[in-house]
Structure formats: C-alpha cells, structure tokens
PDB file of C-alpha atoms in Angstrom:
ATOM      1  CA  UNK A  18      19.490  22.532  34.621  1.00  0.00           C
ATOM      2  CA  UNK A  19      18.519  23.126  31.035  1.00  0.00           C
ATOM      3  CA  UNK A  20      20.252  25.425  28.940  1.00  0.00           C
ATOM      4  CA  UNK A  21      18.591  26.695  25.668  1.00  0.00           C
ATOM      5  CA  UNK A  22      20.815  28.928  23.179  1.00  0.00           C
ATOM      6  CA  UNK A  23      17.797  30.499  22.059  1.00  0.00           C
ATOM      7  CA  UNK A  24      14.035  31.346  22.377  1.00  0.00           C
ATOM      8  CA  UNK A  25      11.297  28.874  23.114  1.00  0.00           C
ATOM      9  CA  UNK A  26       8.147  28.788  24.274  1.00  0.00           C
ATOM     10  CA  UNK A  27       6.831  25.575  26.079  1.00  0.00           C
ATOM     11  CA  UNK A  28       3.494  25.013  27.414  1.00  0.00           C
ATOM     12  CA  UNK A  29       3.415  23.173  30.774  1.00  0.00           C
ATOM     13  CA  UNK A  30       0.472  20.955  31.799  1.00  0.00           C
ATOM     14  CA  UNK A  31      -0.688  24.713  34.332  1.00  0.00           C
ATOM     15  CA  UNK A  32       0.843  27.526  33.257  1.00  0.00           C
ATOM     16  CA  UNK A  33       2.996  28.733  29.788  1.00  0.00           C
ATOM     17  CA  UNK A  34       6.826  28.832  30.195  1.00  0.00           C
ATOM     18  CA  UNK A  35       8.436  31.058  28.177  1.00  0.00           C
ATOM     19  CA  UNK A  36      13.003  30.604  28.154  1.00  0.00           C
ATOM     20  CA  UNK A  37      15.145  32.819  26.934  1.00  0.00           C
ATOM     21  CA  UNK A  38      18.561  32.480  26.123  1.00  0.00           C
ATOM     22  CA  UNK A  39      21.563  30.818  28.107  1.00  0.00           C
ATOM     23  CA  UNK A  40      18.027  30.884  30.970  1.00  0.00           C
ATOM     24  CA  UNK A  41      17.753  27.649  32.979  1.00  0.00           C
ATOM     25  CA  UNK A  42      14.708  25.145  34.150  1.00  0.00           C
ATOM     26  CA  UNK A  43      14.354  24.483  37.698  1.00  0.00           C
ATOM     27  CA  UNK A  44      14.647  20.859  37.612  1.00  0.00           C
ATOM     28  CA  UNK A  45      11.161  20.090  38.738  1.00  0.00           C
ATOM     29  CA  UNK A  46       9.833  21.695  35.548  1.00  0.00           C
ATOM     30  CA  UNK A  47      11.823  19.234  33.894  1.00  0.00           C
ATOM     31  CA  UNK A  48       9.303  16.429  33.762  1.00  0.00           C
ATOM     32  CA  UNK A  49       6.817  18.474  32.198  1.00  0.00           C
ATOM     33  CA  UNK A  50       8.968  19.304  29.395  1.00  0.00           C
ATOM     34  CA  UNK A  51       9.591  15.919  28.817  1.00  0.00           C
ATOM     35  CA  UNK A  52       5.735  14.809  28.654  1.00  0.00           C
ATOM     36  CA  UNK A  53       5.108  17.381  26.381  1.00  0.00           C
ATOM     37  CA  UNK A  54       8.088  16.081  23.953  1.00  0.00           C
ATOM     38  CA  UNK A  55       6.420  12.485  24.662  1.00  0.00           C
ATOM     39  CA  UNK A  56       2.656  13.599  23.749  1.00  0.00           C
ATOM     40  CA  UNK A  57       3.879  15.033  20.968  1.00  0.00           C
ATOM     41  CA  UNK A  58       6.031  11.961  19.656  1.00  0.00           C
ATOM     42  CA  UNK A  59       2.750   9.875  20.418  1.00  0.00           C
ATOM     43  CA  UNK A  60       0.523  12.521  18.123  1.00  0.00           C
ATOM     44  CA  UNK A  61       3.078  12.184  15.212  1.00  0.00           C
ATOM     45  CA  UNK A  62       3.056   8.425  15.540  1.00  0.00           C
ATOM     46  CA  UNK A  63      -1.033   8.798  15.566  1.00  0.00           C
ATOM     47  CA  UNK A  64      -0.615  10.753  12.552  1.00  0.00           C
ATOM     48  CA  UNK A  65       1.954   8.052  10.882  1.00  0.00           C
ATOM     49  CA  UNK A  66      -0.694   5.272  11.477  1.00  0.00           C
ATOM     50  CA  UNK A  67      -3.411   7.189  10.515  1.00  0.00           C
ATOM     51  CA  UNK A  68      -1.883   8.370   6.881  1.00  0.00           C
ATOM     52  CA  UNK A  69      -0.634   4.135   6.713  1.00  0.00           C
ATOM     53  CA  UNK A  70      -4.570   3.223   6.961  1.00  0.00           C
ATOM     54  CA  UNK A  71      -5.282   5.485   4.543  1.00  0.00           C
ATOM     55  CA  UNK A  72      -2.009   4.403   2.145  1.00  0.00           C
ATOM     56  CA  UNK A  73      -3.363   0.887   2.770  1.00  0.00           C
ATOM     57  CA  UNK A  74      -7.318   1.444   1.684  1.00  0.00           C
ATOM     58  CA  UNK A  75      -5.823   3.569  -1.549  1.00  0.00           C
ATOM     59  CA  UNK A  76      -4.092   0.216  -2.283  1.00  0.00           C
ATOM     60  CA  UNK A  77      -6.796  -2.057  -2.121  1.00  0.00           C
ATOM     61  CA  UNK A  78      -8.557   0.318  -4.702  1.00  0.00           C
ATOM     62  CA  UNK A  79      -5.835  -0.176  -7.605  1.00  0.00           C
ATOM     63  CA  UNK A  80      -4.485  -3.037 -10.136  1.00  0.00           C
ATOM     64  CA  UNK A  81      -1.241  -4.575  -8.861  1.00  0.00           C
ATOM     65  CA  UNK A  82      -0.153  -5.266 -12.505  1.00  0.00           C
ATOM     66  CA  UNK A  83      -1.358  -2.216 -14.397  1.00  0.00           C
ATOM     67  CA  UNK A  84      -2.422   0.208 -11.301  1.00  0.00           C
ATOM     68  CA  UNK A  85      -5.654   1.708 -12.698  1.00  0.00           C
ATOM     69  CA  UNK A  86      -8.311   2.164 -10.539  1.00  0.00           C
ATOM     70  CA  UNK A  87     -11.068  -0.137  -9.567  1.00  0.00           C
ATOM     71  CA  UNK A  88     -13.702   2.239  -9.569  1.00  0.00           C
ATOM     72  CA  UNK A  89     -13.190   2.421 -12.965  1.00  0.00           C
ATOM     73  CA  UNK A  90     -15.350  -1.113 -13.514  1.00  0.00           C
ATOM     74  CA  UNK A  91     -18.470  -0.810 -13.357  1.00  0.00           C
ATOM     75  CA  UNK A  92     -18.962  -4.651 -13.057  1.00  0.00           C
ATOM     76  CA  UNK A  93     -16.450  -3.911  -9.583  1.00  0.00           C
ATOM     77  CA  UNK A  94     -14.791  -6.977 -11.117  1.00  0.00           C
ATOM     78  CA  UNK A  95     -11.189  -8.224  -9.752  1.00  0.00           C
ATOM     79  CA  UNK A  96      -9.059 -11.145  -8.743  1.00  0.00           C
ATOM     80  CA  UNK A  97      -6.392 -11.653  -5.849  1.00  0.00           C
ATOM     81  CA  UNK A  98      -3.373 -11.726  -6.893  1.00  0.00           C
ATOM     82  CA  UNK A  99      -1.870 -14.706  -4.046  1.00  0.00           C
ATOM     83  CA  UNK A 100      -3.684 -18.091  -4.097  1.00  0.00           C
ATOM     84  CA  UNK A 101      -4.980 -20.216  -6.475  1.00  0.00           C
ATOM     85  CA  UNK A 102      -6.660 -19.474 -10.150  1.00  0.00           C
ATOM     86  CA  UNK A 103     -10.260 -19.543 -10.211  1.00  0.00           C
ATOM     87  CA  UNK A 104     -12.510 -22.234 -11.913  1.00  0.00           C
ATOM     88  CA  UNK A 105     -12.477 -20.599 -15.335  1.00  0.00           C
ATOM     89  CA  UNK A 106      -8.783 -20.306 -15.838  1.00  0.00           C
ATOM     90  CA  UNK A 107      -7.917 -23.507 -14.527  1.00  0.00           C
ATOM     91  CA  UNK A 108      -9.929 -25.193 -17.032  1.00  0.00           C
ATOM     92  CA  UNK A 109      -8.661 -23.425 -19.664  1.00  0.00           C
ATOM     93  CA  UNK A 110      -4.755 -24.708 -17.690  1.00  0.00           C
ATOM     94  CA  UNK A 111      -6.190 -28.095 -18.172  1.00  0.00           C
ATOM     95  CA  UNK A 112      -7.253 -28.048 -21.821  1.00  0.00           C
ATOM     96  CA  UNK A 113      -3.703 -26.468 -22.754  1.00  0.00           C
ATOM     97  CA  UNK A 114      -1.892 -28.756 -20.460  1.00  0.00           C
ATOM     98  CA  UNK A 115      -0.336 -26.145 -18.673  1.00  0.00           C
ATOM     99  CA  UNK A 116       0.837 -27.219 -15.512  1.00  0.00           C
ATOM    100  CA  UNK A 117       0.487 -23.510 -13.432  1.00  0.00           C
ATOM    101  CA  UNK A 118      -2.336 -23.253 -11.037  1.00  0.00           C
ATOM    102  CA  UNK A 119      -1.331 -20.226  -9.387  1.00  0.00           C
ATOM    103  CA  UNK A 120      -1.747 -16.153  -9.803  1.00  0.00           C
ATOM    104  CA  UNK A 121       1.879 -15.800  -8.701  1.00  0.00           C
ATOM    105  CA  UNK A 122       2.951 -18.377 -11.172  1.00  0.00           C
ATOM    106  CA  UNK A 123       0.555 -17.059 -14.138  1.00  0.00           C
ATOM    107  CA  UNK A 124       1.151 -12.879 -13.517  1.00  0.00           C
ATOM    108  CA  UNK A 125       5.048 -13.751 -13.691  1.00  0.00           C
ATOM    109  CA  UNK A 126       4.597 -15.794 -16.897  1.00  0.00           C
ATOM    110  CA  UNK A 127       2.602 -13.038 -18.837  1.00  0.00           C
ATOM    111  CA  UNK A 128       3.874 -10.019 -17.413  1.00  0.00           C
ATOM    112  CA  UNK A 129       6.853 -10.487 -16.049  1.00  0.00           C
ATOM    113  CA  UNK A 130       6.222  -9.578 -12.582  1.00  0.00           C
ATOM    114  CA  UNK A 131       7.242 -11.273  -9.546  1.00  0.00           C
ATOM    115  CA  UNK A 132       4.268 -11.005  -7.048  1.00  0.00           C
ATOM    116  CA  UNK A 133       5.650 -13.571  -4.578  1.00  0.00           C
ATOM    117  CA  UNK A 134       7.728 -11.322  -2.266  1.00  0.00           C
ATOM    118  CA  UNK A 135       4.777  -8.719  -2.001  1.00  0.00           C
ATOM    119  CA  UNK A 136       4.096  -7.230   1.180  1.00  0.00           C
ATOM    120  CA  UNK A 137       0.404  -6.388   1.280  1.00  0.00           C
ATOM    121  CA  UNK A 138       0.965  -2.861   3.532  1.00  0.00           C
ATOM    122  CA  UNK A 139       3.180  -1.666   0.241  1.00  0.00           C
ATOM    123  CA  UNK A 140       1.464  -3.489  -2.922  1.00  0.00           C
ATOM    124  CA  UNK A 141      -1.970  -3.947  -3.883  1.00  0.00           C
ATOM    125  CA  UNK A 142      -3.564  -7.389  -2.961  1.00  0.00           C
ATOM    126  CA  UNK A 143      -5.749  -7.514  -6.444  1.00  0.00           C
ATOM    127  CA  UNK A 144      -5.706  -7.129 -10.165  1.00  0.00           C
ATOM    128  CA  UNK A 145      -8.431  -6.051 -12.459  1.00  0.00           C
ATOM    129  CA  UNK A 146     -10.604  -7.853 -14.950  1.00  0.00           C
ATOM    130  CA  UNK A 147      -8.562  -6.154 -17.478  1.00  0.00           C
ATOM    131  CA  UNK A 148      -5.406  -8.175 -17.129  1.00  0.00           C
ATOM    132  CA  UNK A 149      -7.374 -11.166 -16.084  1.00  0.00           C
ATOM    133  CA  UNK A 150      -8.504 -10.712 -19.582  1.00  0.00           C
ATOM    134  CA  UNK A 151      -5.009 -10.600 -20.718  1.00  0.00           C
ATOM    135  CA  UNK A 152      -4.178 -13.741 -18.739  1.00  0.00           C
ATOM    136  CA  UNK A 153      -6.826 -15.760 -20.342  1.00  0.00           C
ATOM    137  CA  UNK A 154      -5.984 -14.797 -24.145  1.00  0.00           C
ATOM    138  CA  UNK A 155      -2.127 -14.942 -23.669  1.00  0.00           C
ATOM    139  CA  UNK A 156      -3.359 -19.100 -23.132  1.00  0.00           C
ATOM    140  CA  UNK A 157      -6.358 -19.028 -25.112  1.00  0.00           C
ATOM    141  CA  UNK A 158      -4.442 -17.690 -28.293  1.00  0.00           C
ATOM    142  CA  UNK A 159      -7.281 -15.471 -29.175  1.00  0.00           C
ATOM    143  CA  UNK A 160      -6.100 -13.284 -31.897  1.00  0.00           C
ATOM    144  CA  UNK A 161      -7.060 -10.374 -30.628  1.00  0.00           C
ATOM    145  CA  UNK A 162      -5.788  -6.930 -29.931  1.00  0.00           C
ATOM    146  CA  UNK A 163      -5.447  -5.594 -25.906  1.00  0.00           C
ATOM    147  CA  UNK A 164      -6.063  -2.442 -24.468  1.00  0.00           C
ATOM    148  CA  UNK A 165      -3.795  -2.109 -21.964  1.00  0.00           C
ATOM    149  CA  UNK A 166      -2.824   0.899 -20.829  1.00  0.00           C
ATOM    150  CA  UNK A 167       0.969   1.602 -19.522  1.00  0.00           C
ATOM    151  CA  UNK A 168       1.854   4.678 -16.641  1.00  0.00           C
ATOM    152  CA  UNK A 169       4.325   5.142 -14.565  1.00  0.00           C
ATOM    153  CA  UNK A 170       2.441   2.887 -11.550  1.00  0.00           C
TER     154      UNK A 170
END
C-alpha cells in the first residue's frame, strides 16, 4: 500500500487514477506507477542527451582561445587545436629554431592556455584563423598591431 499526503493524478497504461489524500493503491496498480516514473526518467534522460548533442555542435562552431564564432569567416578557415602544427608554421619553427611542434605546446606559449587536459564534450576542438594569425606573428616578429577581441568566453 501507497500512501500519498496529498493530491495526485497518475495516468495508468488503461485508465486515469486519480488519489487523494492518506488514499491507498491496491498493490497490483503498483507496477504501473512505477513504469510511468521509469518512462518518464527515460524521456528526461532523452532530453539530457538531446540538449548534450546540441551543446556539443554549438562547440564545434566557436574559437577555443578567443570563442568567436566561426561563421564569422567567410574563408570558414580554422585549425585543431590537439595534434601537430601544420606545414606553414612549422617552417617558420624551423627558421627560428624553435623546438615546439605542437598546438598544445604553441597556444600555451602565446596565450597562456593549457589545452592539454581538454575534454572535447566541454571545450571546443578548434581555433580560428584569427589567433592562428596571432601564433604566427608572436614568432615571426612582425611589428604589427592585432585585433583581438576579449569577452567573457
């Protein structure tokens, strides 16, 4: 037996059930209370993964460093933030003997940002031309000035 200290209305899988209070549940209508409470614990967790897919695509759409939006490119231009540097910057490593080959290595020397311990369901996996920009005159020493804009990302 179920007691319920108030009202409460609970649909069964046949017929609507409608308690009132200090009323009991025969305990064969027990079961369907309990796969209602289950269906609706597997719709929330639905729900959960769904609004995680959609967390997840917003992510890949954003700057890890400096969080502004891809879309804003035209050119749709960016670079992964794990793995090694591409061609260009590793030949400008080589001509200033610089001995990092790495994004990690490279966005943690010029901004200050440890990217190693990223987890790729809560950070974004990319950067955008902007800072790669940045990358290449912090070792190019191209006197130059930056845009780069600063929020709260």
């Amino acid at each position: 037996r179920i007691n319920k200290d108030q009202v409460e209305e609970v649909t069964s899988s046949s017929k609507e059930i409608i308690l009132h209070k200090d009323e009991a549940v025969p305990r064969g209508e027990k079961m369907d209370l309990m796969g209602n409470r289950q269906a609706l614990e597997k719709d929330a967790n639905d729900m959960q993964t769904e609004d995680n897919k959609a967390h997840q695509n917003n992510l890949k759409q954003l700057c890890r460093i400096c969080g502004v939006s891809f879309k804003t490119d035209c050119y749709k231009r960016s670079h992964p933030v794990h793995g090694p540097v591409d061609d260009e910057t590793l030949w400008l490593l080589r001509k200033k003997e610089k001995k990092a080959t790495s994004w990690p290595d490279l966005i943690a020397k010029v901004f200050k940002i440890d990217v190693r311990g990223d987890v790729d369901t809560i950070h974004p996996t990319q950067f955008c031309h902007n800072c790669w920009t940045i990358i290449h005159r912090k070792f190019s020493n191209t006197p130059c000035e930056v845009y780069f804009p600063r929020n709260g990302t």
